[in-house]
XYZ file of C-alpha atoms in Angstrom:
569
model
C 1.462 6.573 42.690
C 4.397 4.133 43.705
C 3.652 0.734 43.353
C 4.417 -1.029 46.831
C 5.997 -4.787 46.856
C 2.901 -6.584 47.772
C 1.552 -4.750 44.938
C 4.258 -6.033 42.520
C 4.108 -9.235 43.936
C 0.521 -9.424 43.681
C 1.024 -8.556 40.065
C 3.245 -11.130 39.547
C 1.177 -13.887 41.142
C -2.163 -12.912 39.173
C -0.316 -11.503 35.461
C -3.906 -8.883 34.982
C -2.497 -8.585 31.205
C -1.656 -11.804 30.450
C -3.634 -11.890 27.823
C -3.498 -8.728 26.249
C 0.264 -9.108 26.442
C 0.431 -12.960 24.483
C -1.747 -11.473 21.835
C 0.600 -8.432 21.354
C 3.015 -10.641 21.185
C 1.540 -12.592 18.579
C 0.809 -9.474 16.527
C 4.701 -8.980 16.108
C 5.306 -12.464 15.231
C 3.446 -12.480 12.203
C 5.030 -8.883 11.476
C 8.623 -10.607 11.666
C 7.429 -13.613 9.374
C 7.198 -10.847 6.295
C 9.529 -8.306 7.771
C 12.560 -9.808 9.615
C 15.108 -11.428 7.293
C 15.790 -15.240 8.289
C 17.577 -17.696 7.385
C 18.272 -20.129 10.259
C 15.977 -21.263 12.694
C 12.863 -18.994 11.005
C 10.705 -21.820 11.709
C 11.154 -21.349 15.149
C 8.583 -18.126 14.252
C 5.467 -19.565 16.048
C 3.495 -17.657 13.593
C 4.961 -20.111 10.657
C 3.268 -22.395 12.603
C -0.167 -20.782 12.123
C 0.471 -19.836 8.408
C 1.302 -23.879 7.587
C -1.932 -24.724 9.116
C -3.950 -22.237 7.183
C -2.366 -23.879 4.041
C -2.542 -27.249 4.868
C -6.171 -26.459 6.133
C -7.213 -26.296 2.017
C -4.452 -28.520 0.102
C -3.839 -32.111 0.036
C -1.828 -33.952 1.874
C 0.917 -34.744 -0.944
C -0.164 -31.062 -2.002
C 1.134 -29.640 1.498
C 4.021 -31.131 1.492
C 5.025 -30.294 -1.731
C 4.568 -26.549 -0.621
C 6.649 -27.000 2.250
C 9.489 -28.172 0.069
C 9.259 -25.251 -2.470
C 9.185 -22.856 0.236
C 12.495 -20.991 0.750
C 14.440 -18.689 3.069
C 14.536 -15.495 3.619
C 10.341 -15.901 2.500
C 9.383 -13.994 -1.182
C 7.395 -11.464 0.798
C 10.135 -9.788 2.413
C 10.803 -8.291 -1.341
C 7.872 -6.035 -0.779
C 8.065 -4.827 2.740
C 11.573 -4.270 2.437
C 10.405 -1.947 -0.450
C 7.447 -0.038 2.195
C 10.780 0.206 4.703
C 13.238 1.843 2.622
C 9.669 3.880 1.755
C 9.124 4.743 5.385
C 12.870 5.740 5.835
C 12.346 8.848 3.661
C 10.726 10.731 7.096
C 14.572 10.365 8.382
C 15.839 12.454 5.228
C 13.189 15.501 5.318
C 14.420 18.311 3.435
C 13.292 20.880 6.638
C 13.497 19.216 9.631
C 13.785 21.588 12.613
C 15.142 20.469 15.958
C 15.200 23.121 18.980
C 15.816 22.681 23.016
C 14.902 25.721 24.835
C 16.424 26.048 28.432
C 16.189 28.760 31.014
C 19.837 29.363 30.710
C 20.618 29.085 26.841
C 24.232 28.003 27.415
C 22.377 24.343 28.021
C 20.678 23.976 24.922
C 24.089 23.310 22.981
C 25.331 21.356 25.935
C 22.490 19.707 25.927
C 22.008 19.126 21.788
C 26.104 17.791 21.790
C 25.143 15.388 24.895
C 21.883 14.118 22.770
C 24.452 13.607 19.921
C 27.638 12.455 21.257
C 26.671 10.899 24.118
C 23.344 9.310 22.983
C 23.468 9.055 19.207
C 20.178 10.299 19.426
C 19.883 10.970 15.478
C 21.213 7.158 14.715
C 19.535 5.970 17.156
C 15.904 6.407 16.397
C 16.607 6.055 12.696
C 18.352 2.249 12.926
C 16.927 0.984 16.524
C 13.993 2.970 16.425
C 13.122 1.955 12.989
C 13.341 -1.401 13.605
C 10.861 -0.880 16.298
C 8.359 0.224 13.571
C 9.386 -3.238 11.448
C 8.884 -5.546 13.976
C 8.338 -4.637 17.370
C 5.620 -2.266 17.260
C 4.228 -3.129 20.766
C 7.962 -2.183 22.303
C 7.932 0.683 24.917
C 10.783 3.105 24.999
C 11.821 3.380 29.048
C 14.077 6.628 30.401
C 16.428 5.495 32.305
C 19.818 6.473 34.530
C 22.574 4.873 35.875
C 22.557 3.951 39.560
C 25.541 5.430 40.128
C 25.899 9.388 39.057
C 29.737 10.727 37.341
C 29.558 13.645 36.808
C 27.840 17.237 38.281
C 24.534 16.080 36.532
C 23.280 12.686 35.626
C 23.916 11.070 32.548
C 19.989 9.495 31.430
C 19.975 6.976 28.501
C 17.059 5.739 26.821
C 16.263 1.653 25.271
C 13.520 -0.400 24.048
C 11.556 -2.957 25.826
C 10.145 -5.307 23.496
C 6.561 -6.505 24.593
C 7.834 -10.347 25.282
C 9.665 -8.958 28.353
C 6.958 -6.614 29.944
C 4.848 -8.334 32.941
C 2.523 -5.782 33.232
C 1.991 -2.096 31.925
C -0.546 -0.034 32.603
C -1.869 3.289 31.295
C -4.556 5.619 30.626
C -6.673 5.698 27.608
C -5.141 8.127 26.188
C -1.372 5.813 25.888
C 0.168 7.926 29.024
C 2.018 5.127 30.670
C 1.778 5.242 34.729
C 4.085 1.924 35.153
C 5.841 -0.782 33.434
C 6.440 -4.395 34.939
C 9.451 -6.053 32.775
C 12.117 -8.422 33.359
C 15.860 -7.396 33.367
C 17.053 -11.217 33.261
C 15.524 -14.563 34.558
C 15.723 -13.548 38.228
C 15.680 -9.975 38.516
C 12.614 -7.379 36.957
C 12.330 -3.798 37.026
C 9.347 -1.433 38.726
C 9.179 2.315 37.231
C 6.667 4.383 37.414
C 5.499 7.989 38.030
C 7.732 8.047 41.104
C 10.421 5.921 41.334
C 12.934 3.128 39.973
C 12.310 0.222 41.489
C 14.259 -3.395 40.832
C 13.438 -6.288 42.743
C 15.683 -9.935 43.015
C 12.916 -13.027 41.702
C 12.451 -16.861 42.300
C 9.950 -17.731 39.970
C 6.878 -15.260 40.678
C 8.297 -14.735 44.099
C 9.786 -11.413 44.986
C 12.884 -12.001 46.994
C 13.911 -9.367 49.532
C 13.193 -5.904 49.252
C 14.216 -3.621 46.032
C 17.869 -3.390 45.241
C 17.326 -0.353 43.703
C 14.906 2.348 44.916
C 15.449 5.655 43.281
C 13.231 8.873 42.989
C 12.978 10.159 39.529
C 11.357 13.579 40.284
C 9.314 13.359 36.622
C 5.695 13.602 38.155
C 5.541 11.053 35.451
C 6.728 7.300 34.294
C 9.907 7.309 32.193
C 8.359 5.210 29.626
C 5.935 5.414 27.034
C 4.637 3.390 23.811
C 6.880 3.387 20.965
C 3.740 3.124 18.224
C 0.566 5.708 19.403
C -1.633 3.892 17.010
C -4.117 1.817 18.498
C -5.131 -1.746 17.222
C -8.634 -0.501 18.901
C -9.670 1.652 20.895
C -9.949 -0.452 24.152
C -6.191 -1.496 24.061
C -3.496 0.792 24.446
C -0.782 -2.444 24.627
C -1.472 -3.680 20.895
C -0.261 -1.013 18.328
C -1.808 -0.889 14.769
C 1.952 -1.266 12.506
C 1.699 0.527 9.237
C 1.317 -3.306 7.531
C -0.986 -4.934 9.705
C -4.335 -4.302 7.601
C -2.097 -6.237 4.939
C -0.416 -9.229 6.894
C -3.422 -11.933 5.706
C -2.512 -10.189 1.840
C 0.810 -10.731 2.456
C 0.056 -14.369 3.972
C -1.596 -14.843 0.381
C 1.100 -13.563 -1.642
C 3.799 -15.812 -0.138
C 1.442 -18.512 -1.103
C 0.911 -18.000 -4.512
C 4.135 -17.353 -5.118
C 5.008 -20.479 -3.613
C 1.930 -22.240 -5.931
C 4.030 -20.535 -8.768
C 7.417 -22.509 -8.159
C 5.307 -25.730 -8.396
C 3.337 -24.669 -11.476
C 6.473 -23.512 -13.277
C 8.194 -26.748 -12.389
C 5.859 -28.269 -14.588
C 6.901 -25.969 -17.541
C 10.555 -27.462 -16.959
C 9.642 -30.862 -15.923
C 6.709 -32.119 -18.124
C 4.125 -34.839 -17.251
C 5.141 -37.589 -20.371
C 2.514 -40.273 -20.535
C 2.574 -43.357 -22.725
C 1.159 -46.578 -22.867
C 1.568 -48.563 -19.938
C 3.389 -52.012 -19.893
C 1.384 -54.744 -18.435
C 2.572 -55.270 -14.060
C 4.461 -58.456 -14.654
C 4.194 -59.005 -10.732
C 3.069 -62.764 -10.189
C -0.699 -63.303 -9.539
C -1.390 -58.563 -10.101
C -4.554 -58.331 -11.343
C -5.843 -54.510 -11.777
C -3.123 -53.240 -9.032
C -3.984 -56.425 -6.270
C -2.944 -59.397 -6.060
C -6.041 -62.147 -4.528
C -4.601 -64.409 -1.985
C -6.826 -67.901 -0.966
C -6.649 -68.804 2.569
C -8.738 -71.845 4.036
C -10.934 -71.357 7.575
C -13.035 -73.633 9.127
C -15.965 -73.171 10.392
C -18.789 -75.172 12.331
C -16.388 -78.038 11.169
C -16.351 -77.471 7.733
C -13.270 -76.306 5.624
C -14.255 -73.141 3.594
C -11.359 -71.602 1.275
C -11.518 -67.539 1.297
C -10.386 -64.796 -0.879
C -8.604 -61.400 0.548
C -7.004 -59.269 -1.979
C -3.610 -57.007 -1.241
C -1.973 -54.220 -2.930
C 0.403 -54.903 -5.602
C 4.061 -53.956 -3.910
C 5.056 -53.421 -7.622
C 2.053 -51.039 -8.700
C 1.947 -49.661 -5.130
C 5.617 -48.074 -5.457
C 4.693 -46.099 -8.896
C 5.845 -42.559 -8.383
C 3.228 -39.972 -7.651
C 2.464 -37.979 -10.603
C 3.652 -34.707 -10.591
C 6.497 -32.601 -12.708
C 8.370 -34.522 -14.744
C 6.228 -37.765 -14.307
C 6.475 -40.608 -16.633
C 2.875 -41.349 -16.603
C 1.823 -44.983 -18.338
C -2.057 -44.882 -19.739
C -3.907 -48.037 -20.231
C -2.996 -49.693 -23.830
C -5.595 -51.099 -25.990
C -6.222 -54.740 -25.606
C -8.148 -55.061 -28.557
C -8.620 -53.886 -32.187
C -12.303 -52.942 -30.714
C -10.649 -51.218 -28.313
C -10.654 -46.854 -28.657
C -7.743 -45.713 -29.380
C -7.584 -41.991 -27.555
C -4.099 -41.035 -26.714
C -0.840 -41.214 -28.733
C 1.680 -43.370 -27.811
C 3.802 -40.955 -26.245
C 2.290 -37.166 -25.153
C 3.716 -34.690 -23.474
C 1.240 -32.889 -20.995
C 2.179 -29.470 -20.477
C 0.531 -27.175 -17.522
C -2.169 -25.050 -18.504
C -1.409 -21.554 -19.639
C -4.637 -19.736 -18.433
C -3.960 -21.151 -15.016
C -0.587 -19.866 -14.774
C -1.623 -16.926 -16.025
C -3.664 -16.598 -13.331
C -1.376 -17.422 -10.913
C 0.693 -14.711 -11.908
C -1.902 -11.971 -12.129
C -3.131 -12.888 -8.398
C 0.555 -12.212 -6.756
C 0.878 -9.140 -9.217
C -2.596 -8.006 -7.440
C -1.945 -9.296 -4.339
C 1.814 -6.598 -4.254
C -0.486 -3.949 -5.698
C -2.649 -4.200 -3.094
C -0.288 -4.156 -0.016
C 1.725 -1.293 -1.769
C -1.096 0.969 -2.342
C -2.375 0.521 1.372
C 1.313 0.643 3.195
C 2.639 3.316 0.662
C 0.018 5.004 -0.687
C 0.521 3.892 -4.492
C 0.916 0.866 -6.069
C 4.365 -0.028 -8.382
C 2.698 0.141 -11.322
C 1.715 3.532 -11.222
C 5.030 4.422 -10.709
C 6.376 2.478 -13.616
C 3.775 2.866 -16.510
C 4.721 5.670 -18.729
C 1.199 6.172 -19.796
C -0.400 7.359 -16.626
C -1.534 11.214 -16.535
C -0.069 14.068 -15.124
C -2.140 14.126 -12.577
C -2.433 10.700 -11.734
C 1.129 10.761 -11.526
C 0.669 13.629 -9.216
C -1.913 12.114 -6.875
C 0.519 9.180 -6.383
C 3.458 11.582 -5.130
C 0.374 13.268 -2.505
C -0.429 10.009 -1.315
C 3.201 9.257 -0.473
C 3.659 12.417 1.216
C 0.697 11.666 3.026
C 1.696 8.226 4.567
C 5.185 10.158 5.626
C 3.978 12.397 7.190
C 1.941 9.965 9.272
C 4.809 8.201 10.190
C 6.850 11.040 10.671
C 4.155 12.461 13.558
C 4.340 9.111 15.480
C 8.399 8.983 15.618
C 8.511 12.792 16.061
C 6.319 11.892 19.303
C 8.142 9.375 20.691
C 11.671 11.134 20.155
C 10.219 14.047 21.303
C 9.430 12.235 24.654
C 12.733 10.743 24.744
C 14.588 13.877 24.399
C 12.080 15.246 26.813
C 12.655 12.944 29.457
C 16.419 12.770 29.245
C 16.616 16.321 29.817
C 14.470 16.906 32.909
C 16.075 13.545 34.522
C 19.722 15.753 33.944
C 18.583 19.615 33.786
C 15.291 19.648 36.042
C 13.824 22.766 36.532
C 16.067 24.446 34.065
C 14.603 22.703 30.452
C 11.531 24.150 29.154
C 10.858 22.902 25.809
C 11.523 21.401 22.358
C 10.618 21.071 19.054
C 10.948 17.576 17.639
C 10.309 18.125 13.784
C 11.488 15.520 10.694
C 10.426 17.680 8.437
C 7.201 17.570 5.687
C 8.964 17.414 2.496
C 10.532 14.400 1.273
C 12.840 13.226 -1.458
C 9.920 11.004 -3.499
C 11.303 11.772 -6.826
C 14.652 9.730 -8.387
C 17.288 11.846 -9.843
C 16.860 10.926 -13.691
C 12.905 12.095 -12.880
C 14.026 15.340 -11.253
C 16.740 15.997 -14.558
C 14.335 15.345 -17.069
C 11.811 17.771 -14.959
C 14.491 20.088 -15.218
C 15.087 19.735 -18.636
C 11.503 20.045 -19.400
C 11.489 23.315 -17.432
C 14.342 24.613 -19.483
C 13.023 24.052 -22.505
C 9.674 25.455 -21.691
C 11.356 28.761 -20.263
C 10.055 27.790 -16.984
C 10.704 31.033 -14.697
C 14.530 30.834 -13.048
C 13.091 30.538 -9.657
C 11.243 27.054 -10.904
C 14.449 25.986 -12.992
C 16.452 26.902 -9.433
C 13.923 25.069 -7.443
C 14.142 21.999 -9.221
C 17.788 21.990 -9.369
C 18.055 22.457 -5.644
C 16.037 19.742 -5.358
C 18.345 17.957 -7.845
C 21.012 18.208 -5.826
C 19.681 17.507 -2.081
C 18.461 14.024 -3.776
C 21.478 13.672 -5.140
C 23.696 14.099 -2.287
C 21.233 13.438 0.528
C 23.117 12.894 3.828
C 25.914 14.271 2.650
C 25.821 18.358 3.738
C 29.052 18.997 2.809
C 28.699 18.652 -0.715
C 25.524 19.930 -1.128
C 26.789 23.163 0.439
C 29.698 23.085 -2.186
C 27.290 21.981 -5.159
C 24.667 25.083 -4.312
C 27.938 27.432 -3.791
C 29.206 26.666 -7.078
C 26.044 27.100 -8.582
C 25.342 30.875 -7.308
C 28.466 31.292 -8.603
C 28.413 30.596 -12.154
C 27.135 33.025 -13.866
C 23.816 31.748 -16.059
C 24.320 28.152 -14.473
C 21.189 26.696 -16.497
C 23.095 27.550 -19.920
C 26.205 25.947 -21.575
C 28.911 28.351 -22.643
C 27.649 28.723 -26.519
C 24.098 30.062 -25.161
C 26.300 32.284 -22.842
C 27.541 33.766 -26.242
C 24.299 34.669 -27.552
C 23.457 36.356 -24.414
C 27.347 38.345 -24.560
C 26.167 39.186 -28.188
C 22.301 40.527 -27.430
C 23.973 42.444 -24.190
C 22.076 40.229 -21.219
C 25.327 39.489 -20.460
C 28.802 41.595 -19.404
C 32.080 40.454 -20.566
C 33.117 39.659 -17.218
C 30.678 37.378 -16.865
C 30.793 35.345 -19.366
C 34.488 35.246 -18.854
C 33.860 33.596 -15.360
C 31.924 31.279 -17.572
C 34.099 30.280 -19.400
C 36.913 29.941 -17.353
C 34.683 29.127 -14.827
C 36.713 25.289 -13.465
C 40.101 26.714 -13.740
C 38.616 29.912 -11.614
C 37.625 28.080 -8.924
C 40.501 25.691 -8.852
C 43.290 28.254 -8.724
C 41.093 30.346 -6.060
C 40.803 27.429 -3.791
C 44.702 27.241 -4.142
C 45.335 30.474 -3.293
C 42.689 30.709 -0.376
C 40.746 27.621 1.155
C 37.913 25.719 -0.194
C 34.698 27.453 -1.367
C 32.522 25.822 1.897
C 34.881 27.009 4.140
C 36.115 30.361 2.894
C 33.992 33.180 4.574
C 32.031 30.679 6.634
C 30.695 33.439 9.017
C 29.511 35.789 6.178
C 26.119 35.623 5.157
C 25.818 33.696 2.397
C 24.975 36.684 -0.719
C 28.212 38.565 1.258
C 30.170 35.322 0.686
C 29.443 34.785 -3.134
C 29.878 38.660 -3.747
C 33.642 38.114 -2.154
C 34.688 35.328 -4.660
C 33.063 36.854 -7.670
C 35.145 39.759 -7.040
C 38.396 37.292 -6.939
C 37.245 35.458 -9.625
C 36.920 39.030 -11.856
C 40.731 40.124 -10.521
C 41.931 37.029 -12.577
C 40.413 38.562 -15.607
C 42.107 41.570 -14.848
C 45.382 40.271 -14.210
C 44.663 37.995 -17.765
C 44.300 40.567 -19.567
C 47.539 42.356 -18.008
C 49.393 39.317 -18.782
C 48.617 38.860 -22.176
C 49.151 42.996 -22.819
């Protein structure tokens, strides 16, 4: 249904989501306190505010502020969640990822896949804008939209985020289906979509002014916008998403806090408290820190002399004791007096408490790495887990991948979706949005020493194959080209898993024909002087299927053994 203008205007007047709206908006806040690199101006983060009060809520005074002087920009906790991002940005590197547009004519779906990428930048788009959705702005809804005017035969639809500050009002179903959005454009103009129409409407204030400068039929049957996140904080709010780090944010809140507790303990390591006998306050009249002053009054007619006593200015202005302190200690007075303290001792902070310290933020980046990622670092790291511990870790991974993967497929999927009906109608008919649902989770030194292992245990070829494959996608990942050229070259070595000296003992037990093991050998200057004579290897029979393509160079490479040995006859 089309929203009318009293209807907006009502809307504006009465703000039904107010509420809902300020607290989603105070959800990303404290995401962008961990996850949002600042340097300038990060105090202007209201959520700072809230995490300050917490902490000055259970230190002292002189304790607080010595916390707000240790604490630094960009904050310490940004170490880890830039860690569970570059994590999370594995689903963009998939090792299958399928993408497909069907169309009832099929001359659109490349039309329509080269307008998606060199028009939109769909690809980039979801993986830098769209990820940073998914840092910070998890409450942002994605909005279809087209320009007012149209170029070309069709229109030209374009897609952008909305971040929740800007939205007035949203409303959907409970399942997340948006039926309209509410948002401001710029301080006097807003924008009305929803299952019928573009709407945008001139403002004063919360006063509509005029009727709609734009009013244009989409044709959907549906709003052109939708959540970016389809995780729920709960299940009676669809405007609040649940971000993969929000079950750790109060962690997180504690590990920037110990960490900063750590700079102050350790400043005690370099600074020392020295104490030592104090000198008497030579302050005229100081007596125990105060100084007694005798003042006269009269009362019912009689003179009476008083006493008040004041703070010594002298004692008052010792320095508070903290790292490097000189501390003075009460000398004795007497030769009765006990004699408990050198003269001069150096007080040096307590090992068991920093120790403790330590072990809390090591816990506390366990913790928020085994929820967000599925593992913790030091499983990862320590050599003396199990196999299948090891094992579990890379399953758990996968696991919280894939999970992210589904809710970006969804929302790329209705992007796509939407820009194609809005230019093709009728004519589209479906997609497949798919990232993929294996990931690179291993390093390259892990997968060479796997593949060493493998060799030496006379793992099966297929295995050694499969792991070298993998070898090189993790290798080269992003780069197509060379992985092409990498897995061409490798089909056409002969016995790629063995040097040239096990190639001999093969030659000499017969598992192995002359020919071959004269490719072997010769194998560089083979494939240099045929990609001087023809093209390079990725290009050279490009059509062919891909067994007919390394048959047709091995068969060059074996004519320059024949015309070696006519050479050298």
């Amino acid at each position: 249904m089309s929203l009318e203008k009293n209807q907006v205007q009502s809307i504006l007047e009465e703000r039904p989501k107010r509420k809902q709206l300020e607290n989603a908006v105070r959800h990303q806040n404290r995401l962008k306190l961990h996850s949002e690199t600042q340097i300038e101006n990060a105090r202007s983060n209201p959520a700072f505010d809230e995490l300050f009060a917490w902490i000055k809520s259970y230190l002292t005074d002189d304790k607080y502020q010595r916390f707000i002087q240790l604490l630094r920009f960009p904050v310490v906790s940004l170490e880890i969640t830039q860690d569970i991002f570059t994590e999370y940005q594995r689903v963009f590197d998939g090792q299958n990822p399928f993408f497909n547009y069907e169309f009832s004519n099929p001359d659109l779906s490349q039309e329509f896949v080269d307008y998606l990428r060199n028009e939109l930048n769909d690809k980039h788009f979801f993986k830098t804008i769209g990820f940073e959705q998914l840092k910070y702005s998890i409450n942002s809804v994605l909005v279809v939209d087209i320009p007012t005017e149209q170029t070309g035969s069709t229109p030209n639809p374009y897609y952008y985020f909305v971040d929740v500050s800007n939205i007035i009002d949203i409303e959907s179903d409970k399942n997340g289906t948006v039926h309209h959005i509410i948002f401001t454009i710029n301080k006097d103009t807003i924008a009305v979509y929803d299952d019928e129409s573009y709407k945008i409407y001139k403002t004063d204030g919360n006063q509509i002014v005029g009727d709609a400068v734009v009013d244009q039929v989409h044709g959907l049957g549906y709003c052109p916008a939708s959540y970016f996140w389809d995780n729920n904080l709960n299940a009676s709010n669809t405007i609040e998403k649940k971000s993969p780090i929000t079950d750790v944010l109060s962690t997180l809140d504690r590990y920037l806090a110990f960490d900063t507790f750590k700079e102050y303990a350790d400043l005690y390591g370099t600074f020392p408290i020295i104490s030592a006998y104090e000198e008497l306050c030579n302050f005229e009249g100081c007596q125990d820190g105060y100084i007694k002053n005798d003042y006269t009054v009269w009362e019912n007619g009689i003179e009476v002399i008083k006493t008040n006593q004041v703070k010594c200015q002298a004692c008052e202005n010792r320095v508070e004791m903290g790292p490097g302190t000189f501390y003075e200690v009460p000398a004795p007075q007497s030769s009765e007096d006990p004699n408990l303290s050198d003269p001069v001792k150096i007080t040096t902070p307590d090992t068991k408490s920093l120790e403790y310290v330590k072990n809390k933020i090591n816990e506390y980046a366990d913790k928020v790495r085994s929820v967000t990622i599925g593992t913790s670092a030091s499983v990862l790291d320590n050599q003396s887990v199990n196999e299948k511990q090891v094992f579990g870790s890379f399953e758990s991974r996968r696991n919280v991948l894939l999970i992210i993967a589904s809710s970006l497929e969804k929302i790329n999927k209705f992007a796509n979706d939407t820009v194609a009906r809005l230019k093709y109608g009728d004519q589209f008919l479906s997609s497949v949005v798919f990232y993929g649902d294996e990931f690179f989770l291993k390093s390259v030194n892990d997968l060479m020493e796997e593949y060493k292992n493998a060799k030496l245990n006379g793992e099966p070829d297929e295995e050694v194959d499969q792991i070298y494959r993998q070898i090189l996608e993790t290798k080269y990942k992003g780069n197509d080209d060379r992985i092409k050229r990498a897995w061409t070259l490798y089909n056409l070595n002969p016995e790629p898993h063995k040097t040239v000296n096990e190639s001999k003992q093969l030659l000499t037990d017969g598992a192995m024909t002359s020919d071959e093991f004269v490719i072997k050998a010769r194998f560089s200057n083979y494939i240099a002087r045929f990609e001087r004579e023809n093209t390079n290897i990725i290009d050279f029979g490009r059509d062919l299927d891909f067994d007919k393509k390394i048959d047709n160079i091995t068969e060059i490479l074996k004519s320059y053994i024949i015309k070696t040995e006519t050479n050298e006859a």
